[in-house]
mmCIF file of C-alpha atoms in Angstrom:
data_model
loop_
_atom_site.group_PDB
_atom_site.id
_atom_site.type_symbol
_atom_site.label_atom_id
_atom_site.label_comp_id
_atom_site.label_asym_id
_atom_site.label_seq_id
_atom_site.Cartn_x
_atom_site.Cartn_y
_atom_site.Cartn_z
ATOM 1 C CA MET A 1 110.606 31.253 102.084
ATOM 2 C CA HIS A 2 112.375 32.164 105.262
ATOM 3 C CA ALA A 3 111.652 31.819 109.031
ATOM 4 C CA VAL A 4 110.082 34.040 111.424
ATOM 5 C CA ARG A 5 109.623 33.802 114.615
ATOM 6 C CA ASN A 6 106.728 34.412 117.394
ATOM 7 C CA LEU A 7 108.000 35.940 120.094
ATOM 8 C CA ARG A 8 104.563 35.876 122.547
ATOM 9 C CA LEU A 9 105.198 32.010 121.597
ATOM 10 C CA CYS A 10 108.990 31.432 122.387
ATOM 11 C CA THR A 11 110.397 30.028 125.534
ATOM 12 C CA LYS A 12 113.621 30.823 124.553
ATOM 13 C CA ASP A 13 114.528 27.116 124.777
ATOM 14 C CA CYS A 14 116.928 28.195 122.202
ATOM 15 C CA VAL A 15 117.161 24.864 120.387
ATOM 16 C CA CYS A 16 116.787 26.974 117.288
ATOM 17 C CA LEU A 17 120.517 27.956 117.468
ATOM 18 C CA PHE A 18 121.581 24.419 117.663
ATOM 19 C CA VAL A 19 120.250 23.636 114.300
ATOM 20 C CA CYS A 20 120.556 26.681 112.506
ATOM 21 C CA PRO A 21 123.602 26.221 109.764
ATOM 22 C CA THR A 22 123.960 29.720 109.205
ATOM 23 C CA GLY A 23 123.321 31.622 112.704
ATOM 24 C CA ALA A 24 120.527 32.987 111.823
ATOM 25 C CA THR A 25 118.207 32.632 114.618
ATOM 26 C CA ASP A 26 121.223 33.874 116.781
ATOM 27 C CA THR A 27 120.078 38.040 116.608
ATOM 28 C CA GLU A 28 120.053 40.637 119.464
ATOM 29 C CA THR A 29 116.516 41.614 118.126
ATOM 30 C CA GLY A 30 115.111 38.151 118.887
ATOM 31 C CA GLN A 31 113.614 37.700 115.849
ATOM 32 C CA ILE A 32 115.583 35.892 112.834
ATOM 33 C CA ASP A 33 117.704 37.241 110.480
ATOM 34 C CA PHE A 34 115.995 37.210 107.264
ATOM 35 C CA GLU A 35 119.332 37.745 105.090
ATOM 36 C CA LYS A 36 121.160 34.882 106.315
ATOM 37 C CA CYS A 37 118.605 32.349 106.666
ATOM 38 C CA LEU A 38 118.143 30.077 104.073
ATOM 39 C CA ASP A 39 115.474 29.638 101.919
ATOM 40 C CA GLY A 40 112.824 27.007 102.808
ATOM 41 C CA CYS A 41 115.215 25.106 104.884
ATOM 42 C CA ARG A 42 112.891 24.931 108.171
ATOM 43 C CA ARG A 43 115.131 23.585 110.451
ATOM 44 C CA CYS A 44 114.385 25.715 113.320
ATOM 45 C CA VAL A 45 110.874 25.437 112.497
ATOM 46 C CA ASP A 46 110.808 21.596 112.937
ATOM 47 C CA ALA A 47 113.038 21.401 115.750
ATOM 48 C CA CYS A 48 111.424 24.558 118.250
ATOM 49 C CA PRO A 49 109.737 22.505 120.785
ATOM 50 C CA SER A 50 107.354 25.529 121.299
ATOM 51 C CA HIS A 51 106.024 26.107 117.767
ATOM 52 C CA ALA A 52 107.256 29.509 118.020
ATOM 53 C CA ILE A 53 109.285 29.432 114.077
ATOM 54 C CA SER A 54 106.744 29.446 110.770
ATOM 55 C CA LEU A 55 107.968 30.253 107.615
ATOM 56 C CA VAL A 56 106.536 33.114 105.448
ATOM 57 C CA MET A 57 106.215 33.322 101.616
ATOM 58 C CA ASP A 58 108.561 35.747 99.343
ATOM 59 C CA ASN A 59 105.806 34.770 96.746
ATOM 60 C CA TYR A 60 102.147 34.549 97.347
ATOM 61 C CA PRO A 61 100.105 32.400 95.189
ATOM 62 C CA ALA A 62 96.875 34.341 93.271
ATOM 63 C CA ARG A 63 93.885 34.008 94.795
ATOM 64 C CA PRO A 64 90.224 32.432 92.966
ATOM 65 C CA ALA A 65 88.941 35.393 91.171
ATOM 66 C CA LYS A 66 86.040 37.201 93.118
ATOM 67 C CA ASP A 67 82.581 36.693 91.540
ATOM 68 C CA LYS A 68 82.365 41.079 90.651
ATOM 69 C CA ALA A 69 78.522 40.478 92.410
ATOM 70 C CA VAL A 70 79.965 38.937 95.303
ATOM 71 C CA ALA A 71 82.785 42.180 95.113
ATOM 72 C CA ASP A 72 80.471 45.032 95.175
ATOM 73 C CA ALA A 73 78.269 43.953 97.677
ATOM 74 C CA LEU A 74 81.157 43.416 99.921
ATOM 75 C CA LEU A 75 82.704 46.904 98.996
ATOM 76 C CA ASN A 76 79.006 48.281 99.625
ATOM 77 C CA PHE A 77 79.081 46.966 102.963
ATOM 78 C CA MET A 78 82.840 48.829 103.381
ATOM 79 C CA GLU A 79 81.687 51.828 102.313
ATOM 80 C CA GLN A 80 78.550 51.935 104.715
ATOM 81 C CA LYS A 81 80.374 50.840 107.799
ATOM 82 C CA HIS A 82 83.242 53.760 106.658
ATOM 83 C CA ARG A 83 80.528 56.038 106.623
ATOM 84 C CA GLU A 84 79.371 54.904 110.356
ATOM 85 C CA GLU A 85 82.839 55.093 111.289
ATOM 86 C CA ALA A 86 83.060 59.273 110.068
ATOM 87 C CA LEU A 87 80.103 59.568 112.223
ATOM 88 C CA ALA A 88 81.556 57.570 114.917
ATOM 89 C CA LYS A 89 84.873 59.653 114.890
ATOM 90 C CA ALA A 90 82.956 63.305 114.944
ATOM 91 C CA LEU A 91 80.705 62.246 117.815
ATOM 92 C CA ALA A 92 84.358 61.486 119.389
ATOM 93 C CA ALA A 93 85.447 64.935 118.797
ATOM 94 C CA SER A 94 82.874 66.712 119.901
ATOM 95 C CA ALA A 95 81.971 64.377 123.061
ATOM 96 C CA SER A 96 81.320 66.663 126.209
ATOM 97 C CA THR A 97 82.185 63.939 128.687
ATOM 98 C CA PRO A 98 85.583 61.415 128.356
ATOM 99 C CA ALA A 99 82.559 58.433 128.982
ATOM 100 C CA ARG A 100 80.830 59.527 125.341
ATOM 101 C CA ALA A 101 84.083 60.075 123.741
ATOM 102 C CA LYS A 102 85.602 56.474 124.929
ATOM 103 C CA VAL A 103 82.442 54.586 123.936
ATOM 104 C CA ALA A 104 82.740 56.683 119.862
ATOM 105 C CA LYS A 105 85.978 55.670 119.999
ATOM 106 C CA ALA A 106 85.938 52.008 120.385
ATOM 107 C CA LEU A 107 82.621 52.062 117.552
ATOM 108 C CA ALA A 108 84.923 53.840 115.452
ATOM 109 C CA ALA A 109 87.448 51.404 116.113
ATOM 110 C CA SER A 110 85.396 48.771 115.798
ATOM 111 C CA LEU A 111 83.334 49.812 112.629
ATOM 112 C CA ARG A 112 86.864 50.513 110.472
ATOM 113 C CA ILE A 113 88.108 46.656 111.029
ATOM 114 C CA LEU A 114 84.516 45.580 109.638
ATOM 115 C CA ALA A 115 84.977 47.814 106.748
ATOM 116 C CA GLU A 116 88.699 46.099 106.529
ATOM 117 C CA ASP A 117 87.339 42.629 106.660
ATOM 118 C CA GLY A 118 84.692 43.667 103.600
ATOM 119 C CA ALA A 119 87.294 44.703 101.662
ATOM 120 C CA ARG A 120 89.936 42.159 102.206
ATOM 121 C CA GLU A 121 86.959 39.302 101.181
ATOM 122 C CA ALA A 122 86.240 42.014 98.032
ATOM 123 C CA GLY A 123 89.982 41.400 96.559
ATOM 124 C CA TYR A 124 92.078 42.977 98.884
ATOM 125 C CA MET A 125 93.261 40.380 100.851
ATOM 126 C CA ILE A 126 97.285 40.294 100.281
ATOM 127 C CA PRO A 127 99.294 43.486 98.705
ATOM 128 C CA GLN A 128 101.039 41.504 96.374
ATOM 129 C CA SER A 129 98.167 40.226 94.317
ATOM 130 C CA THR A 130 97.244 42.216 90.813
ATOM 131 C CA GLU A 131 94.138 43.701 92.432
ATOM 132 C CA SER A 132 95.488 45.500 95.476
ATOM 133 C CA LYS A 133 98.158 46.460 92.618
ATOM 134 C CA ALA A 134 96.621 47.496 90.515
ATOM 135 C CA PHE A 135 94.039 49.907 93.219
ATOM 136 C CA LEU A 136 97.390 51.511 94.091
ATOM 137 C CA GLU A 137 98.606 52.128 90.833
ATOM 138 C CA LYS A 138 95.196 53.734 90.262
ATOM 139 C CA LEU A 139 95.793 55.840 93.695
ATOM 140 C CA LEU A 140 99.150 56.874 92.328
ATOM 141 C CA ALA A 141 97.771 57.812 88.889
ATOM 142 C CA GLN A 142 94.506 59.627 90.404
ATOM 143 C CA ARG A 143 96.387 61.015 93.548
ATOM 144 C CA PRO A 144 92.703 61.831 95.177
ATOM 145 C CA SER A 145 93.091 64.912 96.941
ATOM 146 C CA VAL A 146 92.405 65.835 100.704
ATOM 147 C CA ALA A 147 92.376 69.006 101.969
ATOM 148 C CA GLY A 148 95.371 70.183 103.803
ATOM 149 C CA LYS A 149 97.579 67.503 103.388
ATOM 150 C CA GLN A 150 100.063 66.652 100.656
ATOM 151 C CA PHE A 151 99.725 63.001 98.673
ATOM 152 C CA PRO A 152 102.027 60.680 99.686
ATOM 153 C CA GLU A 153 103.670 60.028 96.486
ATOM 154 C CA ALA A 154 106.979 59.038 97.708
ATOM 155 C CA GLU A 155 105.791 56.592 100.075
ATOM 156 C CA LEU A 156 103.262 55.049 97.278
ATOM 157 C CA LYS A 157 106.085 55.012 94.957
ATOM 158 C CA GLU A 158 108.707 53.313 97.106
ATOM 159 C CA LEU A 159 106.059 50.294 98.184
ATOM 160 C CA LEU A 160 104.996 49.535 94.413
ATOM 161 C CA SER A 161 108.763 49.074 93.705
ATOM 162 C CA LEU A 162 109.203 46.958 96.856
ATOM 163 C CA LEU A 163 105.850 44.413 96.080
ATOM 164 C CA MET B 1 88.207 56.711 93.474
ATOM 165 C CA GLU B 2 85.178 54.649 93.283
ATOM 166 C CA TYR B 3 85.623 53.274 96.929
ATOM 167 C CA SER B 4 87.287 54.880 99.625
ATOM 168 C CA PRO B 5 91.170 54.187 99.959
ATOM 169 C CA GLY B 6 91.074 54.388 103.655
ATOM 170 C CA PRO B 7 90.125 50.909 104.908
ATOM 171 C CA ILE B 8 91.309 49.040 101.544
ATOM 172 C CA LEU B 9 94.993 50.750 102.537
ATOM 173 C CA SER B 10 94.863 49.863 106.502
ATOM 174 C CA ASN B 11 93.683 45.776 105.765
ATOM 175 C CA LEU B 12 96.562 45.650 103.613
ATOM 176 C CA ALA B 13 98.960 47.221 106.057
ATOM 177 C CA LYS B 14 97.749 45.065 108.434
ATOM 178 C CA ALA B 15 98.071 42.018 105.965
ATOM 179 C CA LEU B 16 102.353 43.318 105.583
ATOM 180 C CA GLU B 17 102.425 43.684 109.331
ATOM 181 C CA LYS B 18 101.476 39.512 109.385
ATOM 182 C CA GLN B 19 104.246 38.948 106.278
ATOM 183 C CA TYR B 20 106.340 40.439 108.908
ATOM 184 C CA ARG B 21 107.743 43.243 106.276
ATOM 185 C CA PRO B 22 107.657 46.226 108.606
ATOM 186 C CA HIS B 23 108.901 48.652 106.302
ATOM 187 C CA GLU B 24 106.547 48.127 103.514
ATOM 188 C CA ALA B 25 103.782 48.005 106.273
ATOM 189 C CA GLU B 26 104.797 51.777 107.361
ATOM 190 C CA LEU B 27 105.064 52.534 103.668
ATOM 191 C CA LEU B 28 101.602 51.591 103.724
ATOM 192 C CA TRP B 29 100.715 53.306 106.848
ATOM 193 C CA LYS B 30 101.520 56.624 105.511
ATOM 194 C CA VAL B 31 99.837 56.313 102.810
ATOM 195 C CA ALA B 32 96.560 54.639 104.720
ATOM 196 C CA GLY B 33 96.684 57.711 106.749
ATOM 197 C CA TYR B 34 96.842 60.428 104.132
ATOM 198 C CA PHE B 35 92.908 59.599 103.577
ATOM 199 C CA ASP B 36 92.341 59.350 107.783
ATOM 200 C CA ASP B 37 89.596 62.158 107.752
ATOM 201 C CA ALA B 38 88.732 61.688 104.119
ATOM 202 C CA LEU B 39 84.708 61.152 104.074
ATOM 203 C CA PRO B 40 83.156 64.746 105.544
ATOM 204 C CA ALA B 41 81.938 64.795 108.950
ATOM 205 C CA PRO B 42 78.739 63.591 108.694
ATOM 206 C CA GLU B 43 75.490 66.239 109.288
ATOM 207 C CA PHE B 44 73.712 64.979 112.217
ATOM 208 C CA THR B 45 76.364 64.185 114.947
ATOM 209 C CA ASP B 46 74.381 62.207 117.580
ATOM 210 C CA PHE B 47 74.222 58.685 118.492
ATOM 211 C CA THR B 48 70.676 58.081 117.236
ATOM 212 C CA SER B 49 71.446 58.989 114.089
ATOM 213 C CA LEU B 50 73.982 56.069 114.411
ATOM 214 C CA VAL B 51 71.747 53.555 115.467
ATOM 215 C CA LYS B 52 69.532 54.246 112.516
ATOM 216 C CA MET B 53 72.307 53.298 109.976
ATOM 217 C CA LEU B 54 73.344 50.606 111.719
ATOM 218 C CA THR B 55 69.305 49.307 112.225
ATOM 219 C CA ALA B 56 69.221 49.120 108.639
ATOM 220 C CA ASN B 57 72.568 47.342 107.613
ATOM 221 C CA GLU B 58 71.443 43.734 107.790
ATOM 222 C CA ALA B 59 68.619 44.270 105.092
ATOM 223 C CA GLU B 60 70.840 46.707 102.961
ATOM 224 C CA TYR B 61 74.397 45.292 103.182
ATOM 225 C CA LEU B 62 74.657 41.530 104.618
ATOM 226 C CA GLU B 63 71.719 40.186 103.213
ATOM 227 C CA PRO B 64 73.126 40.942 99.858
ATOM 228 C CA ILE B 65 76.366 39.839 100.535
ATOM 229 C CA ARG B 66 75.099 36.634 101.972
ATOM 230 C CA GLN B 67 72.306 36.088 98.575
ATOM 231 C CA ALA B 68 75.476 36.720 96.497
ATOM 232 C CA ALA B 69 77.871 34.997 97.990
ATOM 233 C CA ALA B 70 75.663 31.853 98.089
ATOM 234 C CA SER B 71 75.696 29.732 95.540
ATOM 235 C CA THR B 72 73.190 26.147 94.919
ATOM 236 C CA GLU B 73 76.286 24.367 93.510
ATOM 237 C CA ALA B 74 78.953 24.121 97.133
ATOM 238 C CA LYS B 75 81.964 24.779 95.276
ATOM 239 C CA ALA B 76 80.988 27.947 93.951
ATOM 240 C CA ALA B 77 80.127 29.490 96.717
ATOM 241 C CA ASP B 78 82.187 32.100 97.979
ATOM 242 C CA ARG B 79 82.705 31.029 101.888
ATOM 243 C CA GLY B 80 84.933 33.621 102.639
ATOM 244 C CA ALA B 81 82.311 36.237 101.974
ATOM 245 C CA LEU B 82 79.585 34.108 103.869
ATOM 246 C CA ARG B 83 82.030 34.261 106.824
ATOM 247 C CA ALA B 84 82.434 38.080 106.707
ATOM 248 C CA ALA B 85 78.445 38.484 106.447
ATOM 249 C CA THR B 86 78.401 36.365 109.204
ATOM 250 C CA TRP B 87 80.836 37.837 111.224
ATOM 251 C CA GLY B 88 79.300 41.141 109.854
ATOM 252 C CA GLY B 89 76.346 40.503 110.978
ATOM 253 C CA LYS B 90 76.893 39.217 114.318
ATOM 254 C CA VAL B 91 79.156 42.588 115.433
ATOM 255 C CA ASN B 92 77.057 44.899 113.556
ATOM 256 C CA ALA B 93 74.194 43.889 115.772
ATOM 257 C CA ILE B 94 76.233 44.190 118.529
ATOM 258 C CA GLN B 95 77.870 47.693 118.207
ATOM 259 C CA LYS B 96 73.612 48.534 117.245
ATOM 260 C CA SER B 97 73.197 47.560 120.839
ATOM 261 C CA LEU B 98 75.841 49.637 122.114
ATOM 262 C CA ALA B 99 75.370 52.724 120.374
ATOM 263 C CA ASP B 100 71.086 51.977 121.365
ATOM 264 C CA ARG B 101 72.262 51.511 124.961
ATOM 265 C CA TYR B 102 74.203 54.344 124.918
ATOM 266 C CA ALA B 103 71.708 56.783 123.231
ATOM 267 C CA LYS B 104 69.332 56.225 126.203
ATOM 268 C CA LYS B 105 71.267 55.412 129.349
ATOM 269 C CA GLY B 106 74.095 57.715 128.584
ATOM 270 C CA ASP B 107 77.662 57.563 130.559
ATOM 271 C CA GLU B 108 76.057 55.758 133.355
ATOM 272 C CA LEU B 109 76.255 52.695 130.868
ATOM 273 C CA VAL B 110 79.882 52.482 130.850
ATOM 274 C CA GLU B 111 81.067 54.643 133.964
ATOM 275 C CA GLY B 112 83.548 52.270 136.064
ATOM 276 C CA LYS B 113 84.195 49.778 132.935
ATOM 277 C CA LYS B 114 86.440 49.151 130.157
ATOM 278 C CA LEU B 115 85.470 48.740 126.817
ATOM 279 C CA PHE B 116 87.353 46.158 124.910
ATOM 280 C CA VAL B 117 87.191 46.053 120.641
ATOM 281 C CA CYS B 118 88.461 42.404 119.198
ATOM 282 C CA GLU B 119 91.276 43.566 116.852
ATOM 283 C CA ALA B 120 90.311 40.489 114.474
ATOM 284 C CA CYS B 121 86.284 40.339 113.627
ATOM 285 C CA GLY B 122 85.266 44.094 115.839
ATOM 286 C CA PHE B 123 83.421 42.249 118.984
ATOM 287 C CA MET B 124 83.222 44.873 121.296
ATOM 288 C CA PHE B 125 82.968 44.295 125.012
ATOM 289 C CA LEU B 126 81.642 46.457 128.078
ATOM 290 C CA GLY B 127 83.091 44.965 131.708
ATOM 291 C CA ASP B 128 86.391 44.637 133.672
ATOM 292 C CA GLN B 129 88.180 42.546 131.673
ATOM 293 C CA ALA B 130 88.759 41.305 128.243
ATOM 294 C CA PRO B 131 86.834 38.024 127.416
ATOM 295 C CA ASP B 132 89.284 34.681 127.447
ATOM 296 C CA ILE B 133 88.232 34.337 123.796
ATOM 297 C CA CYS B 134 86.055 36.351 121.520
ATOM 298 C CA PRO B 135 82.312 34.943 121.208
ATOM 299 C CA VAL B 136 82.703 35.490 117.499
ATOM 300 C CA CYS B 137 85.934 35.005 115.865
ATOM 301 C CA LYS B 138 87.210 32.731 118.657
ATOM 302 C CA ALA B 139 90.156 34.892 118.926
ATOM 303 C CA PRO B 140 92.381 34.584 122.384
ATOM 304 C CA ALA B 141 91.603 37.468 124.781
ATOM 305 C CA LEU B 142 95.591 39.509 123.901
ATOM 306 C CA ARG B 143 93.409 40.414 120.544
ATOM 307 C CA PHE B 144 91.426 42.550 122.085
ATOM 308 C CA ALA B 145 92.384 46.332 122.135
ATOM 309 C CA THR B 146 90.971 48.548 125.786
ATOM 310 C CA VAL B 147 89.560 51.507 124.615
ATOM 311 C CA ALA B 148 90.575 54.270 126.985
#
């Protein structure tokens, strides 16, 4: 586990600099140097007066398995929201006025968030989970075609090697 | 693929951002982007068609989630799925209301106003500034995206 700084909450009291034994909290980017950060040390987390530092996991626990009927219902919902998103995007692309495009774009964004929420609760919450990795492996094996685009094979392979 | 990869992938990319793994997130956004326009443009492109779809969702897509997720044993109930159906039901109603009002009133509905979308739950707000707290998921104002 290494520490991360939430830059929105950080009040620049810099107490984390006083307590860090490796200097990992003092960087030009404002973010903690993950390479220098000691696994699970958490001195900066406890010292921060603004509660702006937290620990992120290197390994995430397996989540409770999803019931198939629940996962299917959620994925059906996701699929429907995605179809509606496609319609909203088409409405935005063909809009005759800026106001019409604005409404369609906002709807498309909102519809995508609901589709994502369906995916998240259906078992694709964490990229490192067995379900997510199996999904990515399947994607790599099947390489679904999309007109006019080249399948991002290198990116997907690198991602799988890092997860 | 049995289901559309797009929303699954963009959801996972957002998860990587929250895990502070920017390189992995960038890779996943690239893979997700491949599927951006994977769905064919629908046959009917008008707001009324969208309103019809949104109207049917409560019975056809949300109630099945609630029924599958609810259980007589509290321990066995999938409360995460019930949460998604609760937020999803409220946001779906807002989407329907906005699409319906726009279909009836046209541009006049939004002129001089901004549209805000909660990035956590999808809640939509039409007005001058984002609400202090999202009424659906309680996320703060800074989680609202402004659609220009």
